[in-house]
Every structure is written in C-alpha cells, then in structure tokens.
Short mmCIF file of C-alpha atoms in Angstrom, two decimals:
data_model
loop_
_atom_site.label_atom_id
_atom_site.label_comp_id
_atom_site.label_asym_id
_atom_site.label_seq_id
_atom_site.Cartn_x
_atom_site.Cartn_y
_atom_site.Cartn_z
CA UNK A 2 13.53 -23.51 25.31
CA UNK A 3 9.82 -23.81 25.44
CA UNK A 4 9.75 -24.09 21.61
CA UNK A 5 12.01 -27.13 21.85
CA UNK A 6 9.70 -28.53 24.40
CA UNK A 7 6.58 -28.06 22.40
CA UNK A 8 8.07 -29.67 19.37
CA UNK A 9 9.25 -32.50 21.40
CA UNK A 10 6.04 -34.65 20.65
CA UNK A 11 6.48 -34.03 16.94
CA UNK A 12 10.03 -35.36 16.85
CA UNK A 13 8.83 -38.35 19.19
CA UNK A 14 6.65 -39.51 16.58
CA UNK A 15 8.97 -38.85 13.65
CA UNK A 16 11.46 -41.14 15.56
CA UNK A 17 8.96 -43.75 16.00
CA UNK A 18 8.02 -43.78 12.51
CA UNK A 19 11.64 -44.08 11.31
CA UNK A 20 11.92 -47.26 13.68
CA UNK A 21 8.81 -48.61 12.37
CA UNK A 22 9.64 -48.22 8.78
CA UNK A 23 13.11 -50.00 9.49
CA UNK A 24 11.41 -52.64 11.46
CA UNK A 25 9.16 -53.52 8.49
CA UNK A 26 12.13 -53.45 6.18
CA UNK A 27 13.71 -56.07 8.45
CA UNK A 28 10.66 -58.06 8.80
CA UNK A 29 9.52 -58.22 5.32
CA UNK A 30 13.19 -58.64 3.94
CA UNK A 31 12.06 -56.34 1.10
CA UNK A 32 14.79 -56.11 -1.59
CA UNK A 33 13.21 -52.96 -3.38
CA UNK A 34 12.22 -50.75 -0.64
CA UNK A 35 14.86 -48.62 0.93
CA UNK A 36 15.82 -48.41 4.57
CA UNK A 37 15.97 -45.12 6.10
CA UNK A 38 19.69 -45.13 5.90
CA UNK A 39 19.31 -45.78 2.37
CA UNK A 40 17.57 -42.72 1.80
CA UNK A 41 20.31 -40.82 3.51
CA UNK A 42 22.94 -42.30 1.53
CA UNK A 43 20.87 -42.00 -1.76
CA UNK A 44 20.46 -38.25 -0.88
CA UNK A 45 24.27 -37.82 0.10
CA UNK A 46 25.10 -39.20 -3.16
CA UNK A 47 22.77 -36.68 -4.99
CA UNK A 48 24.21 -34.02 -3.15
CA UNK A 49 27.63 -34.73 -3.79
CA UNK A 50 27.21 -34.73 -7.55
CA UNK A 51 25.25 -31.58 -7.49
CA UNK A 52 22.17 -32.77 -9.13
CA UNK A 53 19.83 -32.37 -6.43
CA UNK A 54 20.68 -28.59 -5.95
CA UNK A 55 19.83 -28.49 -9.79
CA UNK A 56 16.48 -29.99 -9.39
CA UNK A 57 15.40 -27.86 -6.27
CA UNK A 58 16.80 -25.02 -8.22
CA UNK A 59 14.55 -25.66 -11.21
CA UNK A 60 11.48 -26.50 -8.90
CA UNK A 61 11.96 -23.37 -6.99
CA UNK A 62 12.52 -21.11 -10.09
CA UNK A 63 9.28 -22.41 -11.62
CA UNK A 64 7.24 -22.04 -8.70
CA UNK A 65 8.73 -18.62 -8.02
CA UNK A 66 7.77 -17.38 -11.61
CA UNK A 67 4.42 -18.92 -11.67
CA UNK A 68 3.44 -17.67 -8.30
CA UNK A 69 4.76 -14.28 -8.55
CA UNK A 70 2.53 -13.98 -11.90
CA UNK A 71 -0.37 -15.00 -9.98
CA UNK A 72 0.04 -12.51 -7.52
CA UNK A 73 0.66 -9.78 -10.04
CA UNK A 74 -2.48 -10.81 -11.50
CA UNK A 75 -4.87 -11.83 -8.73
CA UNK A 76 -4.40 -8.92 -6.22
CA UNK A 77 -5.38 -6.17 -8.42
CA UNK A 78 -8.22 -8.43 -10.29
CA UNK A 79 -9.46 -9.38 -6.80
CA UNK A 80 -9.30 -5.90 -5.26
CA UNK A 81 -11.36 -4.63 -8.43
CA UNK A 82 -13.93 -7.45 -8.23
CA UNK A 83 -14.27 -6.93 -4.36
CA UNK A 84 -14.76 -3.21 -5.06
CA UNK A 85 -16.98 -3.15 -8.29
CA UNK A 86 -20.38 -5.06 -7.91
CA UNK A 87 -20.44 -5.48 -11.63
CA UNK A 88 -16.94 -6.74 -12.15
CA UNK A 89 -17.98 -9.55 -9.34
CA UNK A 90 -21.18 -10.48 -10.73
CA UNK A 91 -19.65 -10.94 -14.29
CA UNK A 92 -16.39 -12.70 -13.29
CA UNK A 93 -17.05 -14.59 -10.29
CA UNK A 94 -19.26 -17.37 -11.84
CA UNK A 95 -16.61 -18.16 -14.36
CA UNK A 96 -13.96 -18.04 -11.83
CA UNK A 97 -16.12 -20.59 -9.55
CA UNK A 98 -16.29 -22.64 -12.46
CA UNK A 99 -12.90 -22.82 -13.14
CA UNK A 100 -11.54 -23.17 -9.77
CA UNK A 101 -12.64 -26.84 -8.74
CA UNK A 102 -10.87 -27.98 -11.94
CA UNK A 103 -7.49 -29.80 -10.85
CA UNK A 104 -4.44 -28.31 -12.31
CA UNK A 105 -3.53 -31.84 -13.29
CA UNK A 106 -6.49 -31.58 -15.80
CA UNK A 107 -4.80 -28.75 -17.32
CA UNK A 108 -1.47 -30.68 -18.15
CA UNK A 109 -2.48 -31.65 -21.44
CA UNK A 110 -3.45 -28.25 -22.56
CA UNK A 111 -0.62 -26.70 -20.97
CA UNK A 112 1.56 -29.20 -23.16
CA UNK A 113 -0.46 -28.25 -26.12
CA UNK A 114 0.02 -24.80 -25.70
CA UNK A 115 3.44 -24.42 -24.24
CA UNK A 116 5.34 -27.34 -25.21
CA UNK A 117 7.65 -29.32 -22.75
CA UNK A 118 9.74 -26.65 -21.67
CA UNK A 119 9.54 -24.31 -18.41
CA UNK A 120 6.43 -22.68 -19.49
CA UNK A 121 4.35 -25.59 -19.00
CA UNK A 122 4.86 -26.03 -15.07
CA UNK A 123 4.99 -22.17 -14.79
CA UNK A 124 1.43 -21.88 -16.53
CA UNK A 125 0.03 -24.67 -14.17
CA UNK A 126 1.28 -23.18 -11.04
CA UNK A 127 -0.07 -19.80 -12.21
CA UNK A 128 -3.51 -21.54 -13.07
CA UNK A 129 -3.82 -23.33 -9.35
CA UNK A 130 -2.55 -20.34 -7.24
CA UNK A 131 -4.15 -17.46 -8.95
CA UNK A 132 -7.81 -18.41 -8.14
CA UNK A 133 -7.32 -18.77 -4.35
CA UNK A 134 -5.63 -15.44 -4.10
CA UNK A 135 -8.34 -13.80 -6.22
CA UNK A 136 -11.14 -15.14 -4.18
CA UNK A 137 -9.20 -14.28 -0.68
CA UNK A 138 -8.67 -10.69 -1.96
CA UNK A 139 -12.32 -10.36 -3.02
CA UNK A 140 -13.53 -11.73 0.44
CA UNK A 141 -11.11 -9.52 2.04
CA UNK A 142 -12.67 -6.48 0.32
CA UNK A 143 -16.16 -7.75 1.04
CA UNK A 144 -15.58 -8.16 4.69
CA UNK A 145 -13.81 -4.58 5.38
CA UNK A 146 -15.91 -3.42 8.37
CA UNK A 147 -18.31 -0.77 7.08
CA UNK A 148 -17.63 1.52 9.79
CA UNK A 149 -14.11 2.28 8.45
CA UNK A 150 -15.67 2.87 4.96
CA UNK A 151 -18.26 5.27 6.67
CA UNK A 152 -15.25 6.97 8.52
CA UNK A 153 -13.40 7.73 5.25
CA UNK A 154 -16.65 8.68 3.52
CA UNK A 155 -17.24 11.13 6.47
CA UNK A 156 -13.93 12.94 6.24
CA UNK A 157 -14.62 13.15 2.39
CA UNK A 158 -11.06 11.99 1.53
CA UNK A 159 -10.17 11.38 -2.34
CA UNK A 160 -10.62 8.15 -4.07
CA UNK A 161 -7.00 7.50 -4.00
CA UNK A 162 -6.63 8.34 -0.09
CA UNK A 163 -9.44 6.00 0.35
CA UNK A 164 -7.63 3.11 -1.40
CA UNK A 165 -4.33 3.57 -0.20
CA UNK A 166 -5.03 4.33 3.47
CA UNK A 167 -8.14 2.25 4.13
CA UNK A 168 -9.09 -0.32 1.27
CA UNK A 169 -5.54 -1.82 0.70
CA UNK A 170 -4.36 -2.06 4.30
CA UNK A 171 -7.86 -3.66 5.32
CA UNK A 172 -7.34 -6.26 2.70
CA UNK A 173 -3.74 -6.85 3.01
CA UNK A 174 -4.14 -9.60 5.85
CA UNK A 175 -6.54 -11.47 3.60
CA UNK A 176 -4.26 -10.99 0.64
CA UNK A 177 -1.35 -12.75 2.67
CA UNK A 178 -3.94 -15.77 3.71
CA UNK A 179 -4.40 -16.20 -0.12
CA UNK A 180 -0.76 -15.99 -0.80
CA UNK A 181 -0.12 -18.65 1.79
CA UNK A 182 -2.74 -20.81 0.25
CA UNK A 183 -1.48 -19.94 -3.21
CA UNK A 184 1.96 -20.76 -2.58
CA UNK A 185 0.99 -24.20 -0.96
CA UNK A 186 -0.77 -25.25 -3.95
CA UNK A 187 1.94 -24.06 -6.32
CA UNK A 188 4.38 -26.03 -4.68
CA UNK A 189 1.96 -29.25 -4.77
CA UNK A 190 1.39 -28.78 -8.55
CA UNK A 191 4.95 -28.19 -9.54
CA UNK A 192 5.96 -31.53 -8.60
CA UNK A 193 3.04 -32.89 -10.38
CA UNK A 194 3.74 -31.01 -13.55
CA UNK A 195 7.25 -31.85 -13.55
CA UNK A 196 6.68 -35.71 -13.45
CA UNK A 197 4.96 -35.44 -16.75
CA UNK A 198 7.67 -34.02 -19.28
CA UNK A 199 10.50 -32.15 -18.32
CA UNK A 200 14.24 -32.87 -17.41
CA UNK A 201 14.56 -31.05 -14.40
CA UNK A 202 12.94 -30.42 -10.91
CA UNK A 203 12.11 -32.47 -8.02
CA UNK A 204 9.21 -34.35 -9.59
CA UNK A 205 11.33 -35.08 -12.46
CA UNK A 206 14.00 -36.59 -10.22
CA UNK A 207 11.44 -38.73 -8.66
CA UNK A 208 10.13 -40.24 -11.90
CA UNK A 209 13.43 -40.46 -13.32
CA UNK A 210 15.00 -42.51 -9.79
CA UNK A 211 12.12 -45.06 -10.47
CA UNK A 212 12.42 -45.22 -14.28
CA UNK A 213 15.99 -45.58 -14.11
CA UNK A 214 16.62 -48.69 -12.24
CA UNK A 215 13.90 -48.51 -9.32
CA UNK A 216 16.03 -46.27 -7.05
CA UNK A 217 13.34 -46.11 -4.29
CA UNK A 218 16.07 -44.77 -2.19
CA UNK A 219 15.93 -41.54 -4.33
CA UNK A 220 12.20 -41.57 -4.78
CA UNK A 221 11.79 -41.13 -1.07
CA UNK A 222 14.73 -38.88 -0.38
CA UNK A 223 12.82 -36.68 -3.12
CA UNK A 224 9.67 -36.93 -1.37
CA UNK A 225 11.05 -35.81 2.07
CA UNK A 226 12.99 -33.01 0.48
CA UNK A 227 9.64 -31.58 -1.07
CA UNK A 228 7.80 -32.01 2.15
CA UNK A 229 10.66 -30.01 3.89
CA UNK A 230 10.67 -27.34 1.27
CA UNK A 231 6.78 -27.24 1.45
CA UNK A 232 7.16 -26.76 5.25
CA UNK A 233 10.02 -23.93 5.11
CA UNK A 234 7.78 -22.13 2.32
CA UNK A 235 4.76 -22.12 4.43
CA UNK A 236 6.77 -20.96 7.64
CA UNK A 237 8.14 -18.21 5.50
CA UNK A 238 4.66 -16.85 4.38
CA UNK A 239 3.50 -17.20 8.23
CA UNK A 240 6.46 -15.00 9.32
CA UNK A 241 5.26 -12.38 6.93
CA UNK A 242 2.05 -12.37 9.23
CA UNK A 243 4.38 -10.20 11.63
CA UNK A 244 5.34 -7.50 9.48
CA UNK A 245 3.63 -4.19 10.82
CA UNK A 246 1.23 -3.59 7.75
CA UNK A 247 -0.61 -6.81 9.19
CA UNK A 248 0.33 -7.13 12.49
CA UNK A 249 -3.15 -5.41 13.66
CA UNK A 250 -4.87 -8.15 12.44
CA UNK A 251 -3.50 -10.63 14.59
CA UNK A 252 -2.77 -8.37 17.74
CA UNK A 253 -4.81 -9.08 20.91
CA UNK B 90 -28.14 32.27 18.06
CA UNK B 91 -29.28 30.90 14.69
CA UNK B 92 -30.43 27.28 14.28
CA UNK B 93 -27.53 25.14 13.08
CA UNK B 94 -29.39 22.09 12.53
CA UNK B 95 -33.12 21.80 11.47
CA UNK B 96 -34.56 18.51 11.25
CA UNK B 97 -38.12 18.79 9.76
CA UNK B 98 -40.71 15.90 9.70
CA UNK B 99 -38.17 12.97 9.37
CA UNK B 100 -39.93 9.63 8.67
CA UNK B 101 -38.07 6.31 8.33
CA UNK B 102 -39.27 2.74 7.82
CA UNK B 103 -37.32 -0.73 6.94
CA UNK B 104 -39.19 -3.45 5.27
CA UNK B 105 -38.90 -6.66 7.50
CA UNK B 106 -40.53 -10.19 7.46
CA UNK B 107 -43.48 -8.70 9.42
CA UNK B 108 -44.11 -6.06 6.81
CA UNK B 109 -43.33 -2.56 6.92
CA UNK B 110 -41.48 -1.33 9.91
CA UNK B 111 -41.91 2.28 11.16
CA UNK B 112 -38.76 3.37 12.89
CA UNK B 113 -39.02 7.25 12.98
CA UNK B 114 -42.38 8.90 12.88
CA UNK B 115 -42.41 12.79 12.21
CA UNK B 116 -39.27 13.55 14.01
CA UNK B 117 -38.80 17.65 13.90
CA UNK B 118 -36.34 19.55 15.96
CA UNK B 119 -33.69 22.23 15.77
CA UNK B 120 -30.22 22.52 17.20
CA UNK B 121 -28.79 26.10 17.60
CA UNK B 122 -25.11 26.83 16.99
CA UNK B 123 -22.71 25.86 19.67
CA UNK B 124 -25.45 23.85 21.43
CA UNK B 125 -25.35 20.53 22.64
CA UNK B 126 -28.03 18.58 22.42
CA UNK B 127 -28.64 14.82 23.97
CA UNK B 128 -31.25 12.48 22.52
CA UNK B 129 -32.07 9.89 24.72
CA UNK B 130 -34.65 6.79 24.07
CA UNK B 131 -35.17 3.12 25.13
CA UNK B 132 -32.88 0.69 23.33
CA UNK B 133 -34.17 -0.05 19.71
CA UNK B 134 -36.14 2.96 19.37
CA UNK B 135 -34.34 4.05 16.20
CA UNK B 136 -31.81 6.52 17.97
CA UNK B 137 -29.10 5.30 15.63
CA UNK B 138 -31.02 5.48 12.56
CA UNK B 139 -32.10 9.08 13.56
CA UNK B 140 -28.32 9.89 13.98
CA UNK B 141 -27.38 8.32 10.69
CA UNK B 142 -29.96 10.19 8.87
CA UNK B 143 -28.83 13.65 10.19
CA UNK B 144 -25.25 12.72 9.67
CA UNK B 145 -25.95 12.13 6.06
CA UNK B 146 -25.36 8.38 5.92
CA UNK B 147 -28.97 7.05 5.63
CA UNK B 148 -31.62 8.84 3.38
CA UNK B 149 -34.70 9.52 5.11
CA UNK B 150 -38.11 8.35 3.43
CA UNK B 151 -39.93 11.66 4.08
CA UNK B 152 -38.47 14.90 5.59
CA UNK B 153 -35.55 16.92 5.43
CA UNK B 154 -32.25 17.70 7.36
CA UNK B 155 -31.32 21.27 6.77
CA UNK B 156 -27.82 22.32 7.90
CA UNK B 157 -26.85 25.98 7.85
CA UNK B 158 -29.82 26.51 5.54
CA UNK B 159 -28.73 23.94 3.14
CA UNK B 160 -30.52 20.41 2.82
CA UNK B 161 -28.06 17.67 3.85
CA UNK B 162 -27.72 15.04 1.18
CA UNK B 163 -24.66 13.19 1.88
CA UNK B 164 -21.93 13.10 4.86
CA UNK B 165 -19.10 15.76 4.85
CA UNK B 166 -16.41 16.79 6.83
CA UNK B 167 -18.10 19.53 8.60
CA UNK B 168 -20.00 17.07 10.66
CA UNK B 169 -18.25 14.18 12.02
CA UNK B 170 -19.88 10.94 13.53
CA UNK B 171 -18.41 9.20 16.55
CA UNK B 172 -19.97 5.68 17.23
CA UNK B 173 -19.92 3.21 20.05
CA UNK B 174 -17.39 0.99 18.34
CA UNK B 175 -15.24 3.34 17.16
CA UNK B 176 -13.91 3.49 13.62
CA UNK B 177 -10.05 4.58 14.20
CA UNK B 178 -8.28 2.88 11.61
CA UNK B 179 -6.40 -0.30 13.46
CA UNK B 180 -3.64 -0.50 10.40
CA UNK B 181 -2.77 3.51 10.97
CA UNK B 182 -0.78 4.77 13.77
CA UNK B 183 -2.50 7.44 16.16
CA UNK B 184 -0.52 10.19 14.12
CA UNK B 185 -1.74 8.61 10.85
CA UNK B 186 -5.18 8.49 11.85
CA UNK B 187 -5.36 12.14 12.95
CA UNK B 188 -3.66 12.83 9.46
CA UNK B 189 -6.19 11.12 7.88
CA UNK B 190 -8.68 13.87 7.08
CA UNK B 191 -6.08 16.63 6.81
CA UNK B 192 -5.93 16.50 2.91
CA UNK B 193 -5.47 20.31 1.98
CA UNK B 194 -2.30 20.68 4.24
CA UNK B 195 1.70 20.03 3.33
CA UNK B 196 2.93 16.63 4.74
CA UNK B 197 4.98 18.29 7.31
CA UNK B 198 2.37 20.64 8.74
CA UNK B 199 -0.10 17.62 8.79
CA UNK B 200 2.15 15.86 11.13
CA UNK B 201 2.30 18.81 13.43
CA UNK B 202 -1.50 19.66 13.47
CA UNK B 203 -1.98 15.91 14.50
CA UNK B 204 0.53 15.78 17.26
CA UNK B 205 -1.13 19.10 18.66
CA UNK B 206 -4.46 17.52 18.88
CA UNK B 207 -3.26 14.21 20.51
CA UNK B 208 -1.76 16.20 22.94
CA UNK B 209 -5.06 17.89 23.63
CA UNK B 210 -6.97 15.01 24.30
CA UNK B 211 -4.01 13.50 26.40
CA UNK B 212 -2.17 11.24 24.04
CA UNK B 213 1.09 12.87 23.92
CA UNK B 214 3.82 10.19 23.79
CA UNK B 215 1.31 7.99 21.80
CA UNK B 216 1.70 9.19 18.27
CA UNK B 217 3.23 6.43 16.81
CA UNK B 218 1.18 3.75 18.67
CA UNK B 219 -1.01 1.62 16.83
CA UNK B 220 -4.91 1.39 18.28
CA UNK B 221 -4.07 -2.15 19.51
CA UNK B 222 -1.53 -0.99 21.84
CA UNK B 223 -3.89 1.41 23.32
CA UNK B 224 -6.61 0.83 26.14
CA UNK B 225 -10.33 1.72 25.40
CA UNK B 226 -10.47 5.09 26.99
CA UNK B 227 -7.32 6.06 24.89
CA UNK B 228 -8.93 4.77 21.70
CA UNK B 229 -11.77 7.01 22.23
CA UNK B 230 -9.51 10.03 22.70
CA UNK B 231 -7.73 9.03 19.66
CA UNK B 232 -11.19 9.20 17.89
CA UNK B 233 -12.42 12.42 19.31
CA UNK B 234 -9.06 14.05 18.45
CA UNK B 235 -9.47 12.64 14.87
CA UNK B 236 -12.71 14.12 14.49
CA UNK B 237 -11.48 17.67 16.01
CA UNK B 238 -8.49 17.94 13.87
CA UNK B 239 -10.70 18.65 10.84
CA UNK B 240 -12.11 21.22 12.61
CA UNK B 241 -15.77 20.11 12.07
CA UNK B 242 -18.68 22.44 13.11
CA UNK B 243 -20.73 19.57 14.42
CA UNK B 244 -19.90 16.59 16.46
CA UNK B 245 -22.33 13.68 16.15
CA UNK B 246 -21.87 11.29 18.98
CA UNK B 247 -23.64 7.93 18.94
CA UNK B 248 -23.35 6.30 22.45
CA UNK B 249 -19.55 7.19 22.19
CA UNK B 250 -18.84 6.03 25.59
CA UNK B 251 -21.00 3.00 26.34
CA UNK B 252 -18.04 0.62 25.53
CA UNK B 253 -16.20 2.27 28.48
CA UNK B 254 -16.46 1.39 31.98
CA UNK B 255 -18.07 3.69 34.14
CA UNK B 256 -14.94 5.62 35.29
CA UNK B 257 -13.37 5.78 32.04
CA UNK B 258 -16.73 6.99 30.66
CA UNK B 259 -16.62 9.85 33.12
CA UNK B 260 -13.03 10.69 32.16
CA UNK B 261 -13.42 10.89 28.46
CA UNK B 262 -16.77 13.13 29.15
CA UNK B 263 -14.71 15.38 31.27
CA UNK B 264 -12.27 15.55 28.60
CA UNK B 265 -15.05 16.30 26.00
CA UNK B 266 -16.67 19.19 28.20
CA UNK B 267 -13.28 20.75 28.67
CA UNK B 268 -12.54 20.58 24.60
CA UNK B 269 -16.04 21.88 24.18
CA UNK B 270 -15.52 24.80 26.41
CA UNK B 271 -12.73 25.97 24.41
CA UNK B 272 -13.90 25.11 20.84
CA UNK B 273 -17.41 25.45 20.79
CA UNK B 274 -18.76 22.83 18.57
CA UNK B 275 -22.28 22.14 18.06
CA UNK B 276 -22.81 18.52 19.50
CA UNK B 277 -25.58 16.12 18.96
CA UNK B 278 -25.33 13.36 21.40
CA UNK B 279 -27.08 9.94 21.49
CA UNK B 280 -27.07 8.00 24.55
CA UNK B 281 -29.12 5.59 26.98
CA UNK B 282 -27.21 7.21 30.08
CA UNK B 283 -29.47 9.86 31.73
CA UNK B 284 -26.75 10.92 33.72
CA UNK B 285 -24.59 11.22 30.92
CA UNK B 286 -26.92 13.47 29.17
CA UNK B 287 -27.42 15.51 32.23
CA UNK B 288 -23.61 15.99 32.44
CA UNK B 289 -22.99 17.37 29.03
CA UNK B 290 -26.09 18.50 27.47
CA UNK B 291 -27.95 22.14 27.05
CA UNK B 292 -31.22 20.45 25.96
CA UNK B 293 -32.44 16.49 26.24
CA UNK B 294 -34.75 15.25 23.81
CA UNK B 295 -36.50 11.81 24.89
CA UNK B 296 -37.91 9.51 22.26
CA UNK B 297 -40.79 7.27 22.35
CA UNK B 298 -40.66 3.74 21.97
CA UNK B 299 -40.72 2.77 18.41
CA UNK B 300 -41.76 4.26 16.12
CA UNK B 301 -39.39 7.20 17.68
CA UNK B 302 -41.22 10.35 18.06
CA UNK B 303 -40.42 13.29 20.37
CA UNK B 304 -41.94 12.61 23.32
CA UNK B 305 -40.43 15.33 25.74
CA UNK B 306 -37.88 18.15 25.87
CA UNK B 307 -35.67 18.78 28.89
CA UNK B 308 -33.73 22.06 29.32
CA UNK B 309 -30.46 21.52 31.25
CA UNK B 310 -29.90 24.89 32.71
CA UNK B 311 -26.98 24.04 35.06
CA UNK B 312 -23.57 25.87 34.64
CA UNK B 313 -20.45 24.02 33.97
CA UNK B 314 -19.00 22.21 35.80
CA UNK B 315 -21.99 20.66 36.82
CA UNK B 316 -22.76 18.63 40.06
CA UNK B 317 -24.41 15.61 39.32
CA UNK B 318 -25.58 15.01 42.90
CA UNK B 319 -27.11 18.31 43.24
CA UNK B 320 -30.75 18.07 44.24
CA UNK B 321 -32.21 19.93 40.96
CA UNK B 322 -29.97 17.63 38.87
CA UNK B 323 -31.37 14.71 40.69
CA UNK B 324 -34.99 15.95 40.31
CA UNK B 325 -34.43 16.26 36.54
CA UNK B 326 -33.05 12.72 36.28
CA UNK B 327 -36.05 11.31 38.21
CA UNK B 328 -38.26 13.45 35.66
CA UNK B 329 -36.54 12.17 32.78
CA UNK B 330 -36.44 8.42 33.72
CA UNK B 331 -40.37 8.84 34.73
CA UNK B 332 -40.57 9.88 30.78
CA UNK B 333 -38.80 6.68 30.03
CA UNK B 334 -41.43 4.68 32.16
CA UNK B 335 -39.06 3.94 34.89
CA UNK B 336 -40.19 4.92 37.90
CA UNK B 337 -38.97 2.74 40.70
CA UNK B 338 -35.84 5.13 41.19
CA UNK B 339 -38.07 7.86 41.94
CA UNK B 340 -38.34 7.34 45.72
#
C-alpha cells in the first residue's frame, strides 16, 4: 500500500506528460509525429507478428553475452589490481585513458575486426562495461578496512583463507555496484551499436522503422520498450543487494 | 613466574609536517606469565602505537620486543589484538567468525569449538547471527570469543570497552575477569579509564604525555572480585589520577 502511495507522484507526472504530448499533436496537427494511442497500436502490431520479441531477444542476448564476458574479465582483473600494487601501477594509467573513450568511437574498429554480425555489438558491450567494473572492484579492494586485514594477519591464516573469507566477501558489495553500472552502460550501448549495422535488435528496429516509411509510432514504441527493459535490468541488479553475502553492507 | 613479554628500550617516531615527531621514547618493561598489565596515559600519547609494536603490527625504530625469549618480528595467533572499533568480520556469522582462526581442525570439530566459545561469552543462540544483528556489547563478546578460540597466550586489548556505554563496559569487563580466572591468559590492556584499569589489572603503568615514557608503576594488590568503592581502591585511583595530572578529583 505504501509502495503504491509513494509511486503515485511519478505516475501522475507520466500521465501529465502523455496528455501534454497528445495535446501538442492535436494543436499542431502533425502528420508525422504519432499520438500516444498510435504508439500503442504500433507496438501491438509488432507484438502480434512476433518481431518485437525477436528484437528484444536479440538485444538481450548481446547484452547478456558481452556483459558476462566483461564480468569474467573485470572481477579477477580488479581483484588483482587492487591487491598487487605493481599491477595497479602498470595497468591503471592505461585503463584510465581507455575508459573515457566513448564506446561509439569503437564502432568502426569493431566492424573492422568483427564484421557486422553479433560479435561487433558484443565487443562494444564488453568494452563499455568492463572498465567501470574493473575500477569498482579495484576501489573495493583498496577500501577494505585495514582492521579486518590486520585481524586476518593476526590469526595467521593462509592466503587462500584470506582471499575467500576476507578479501572477496569484503569486495563483493563494490563488485555489485560495478555490475550495476556496467549493465546500465551495456544496455545503453547495445542500442547504439545495433543502429549501425545489424538486422535485428531494438536499435535496428528503431532505425529500420524510420527508414522504411517514417514509422515514428514504432520508433517511439521502441524507445519506451528500451526504457522499460533498462529499468527492470537495474531493479534486478538492485534486488541482488539483498542477498545474504552483501546484506551486511547495507544493514543498519 | 618467568617473564612472558620483555619490552626493551622501544623508540618510535613519525615524520610529520613539523618534522620528526617522537611518539615513544625509551620504553622498557616486562610482563610476567599470566599477569594482567594495564597501560594508562593521556590521549594521543602513543598508547596505540606502543600496543601495535608489541603485537607485531608496527616495527619499532629501536629496541626490541621479546616474547618467551624470542624477538617478535610479526603478528601471530599466540597473541591476539582486540581494538576499540573491533574487527569482527561483518560478512561472516558469529560461528564463522569464531571458526576463522581454526585452520588445523576438521570442519565438523571447528563448529563445535566455535559454539563452545560462543557459549562461554554468553552468545549461545546467536551462532548464526550476523554482526549487524548484534548489540555493541554482544559484538565485543564475539570478538573476545574469536580471540579465545585460538587459545592465545596473550591478549592485547587496545581500549576494548571504550566504545561501549558504562553499564555494558562493566558487564563485559566482569565477563572478561571470569574467563581470565579460568584460562589464565597474559593480558595487556590499554585504557584511559583508571577505574577499568584498577578493576582488571595486576599492575598499572602510567605513561607520560608525548613522547610516551613510563612515568609511574602501580601494583594493584587487591584480590578478585574487587570492590572499586573500597577505600584503598579509591586511594589508588586518586594517586593514579594525580600522576596523570588530574588533581581536582582528589578531595
């Protein structure tokens, strides 16, 4: 009940925007920009012939693959950079230089290396989500409270115990933060990447709808679907903060 | 009783913006086996640095710490450090925390030993709780139990109770005394609380303001359980406070 109550203002704003949109179309007599209802019927049309699901599936598959690869690389790399000073000093400047390069700037190189198949967007997603996760994991190791490391040192535990029982659990919440950022960026990038070359995916759907007859109803439907999926990906990641291995971080 | 800990001519200074800052100057003392020695001194006098050196976490500039006749170079599980803010791992349950130092034991046996010590400090029923579910006093007991599990010969306690309220501090102190009466550890306790020192220690070393030197030594000859309100205990308290430069309570 409280949740419904607290989301009422947001719903109100959305409804107000829809009315403003509709009113603007009526006032300007626009022939090309769709009404909200036009967007709904466009989306239903896509749903009915199954193309919408195909595009969503394609985008999610690319994000899933690229993101999973990035996690597999970023977490061990971040732990290593956080723990070994030399690794940090060697790799951090390079990463700090690569990190601000927009994934969009990688598109020509991705096409050159991987062609116009699925590999290109997967590579772009990998590139865009790997850096924030490396950085967060490294920061996580660096910010482990010294008293815990001292306690571990005091008990004279093996390196394996130190890692599995102190370092990794201490860093896990930061890794999760990195994953949330990484997944957000990945979703942002997949749509951009798909706009360039491919024959499936939500980004492709948007560009194709415009090119094949100015179907702006489908363009906007695609944008809204991207937003909704992005929101649900983020809230899924947020839900992970409640699992027992990281709950301690958010308790109290 | 032979001496357990020998501290010989310790010196430590740090570089600071104002140049070299001497923190510890020529501190020497011994602690006998099974003895409880309290170190008391004004805040910022270098007590914690002294404790960190004795526990092996910080290297002195000069001097040596000899434990059982062997120079101490690094920390080890024979002497466990307990600090003011505690270091119970928040991501492990009470049981897992207690099992942390028990490497040589079989997995099943480990949990049994851990639960036994949880019960000793009064945490029976909280074995699977996480630290954030415990109160400050319980957390302190958990930390004490985690230290006791590995059967350390020495407990290094750096203001262990100062984050607790007065009542809880007294309770955990009583708990500690009860355990010490059974297990006979050697204890070094750093505190700024004169009453706490008189409550638990066999001997009290008073440190001077920085650079810390040993300014006075008091024996605490009272048998346990101690009555802190007794006249001799109060006299001792006044004497120690005077040594610390606080005379107004002396009336």
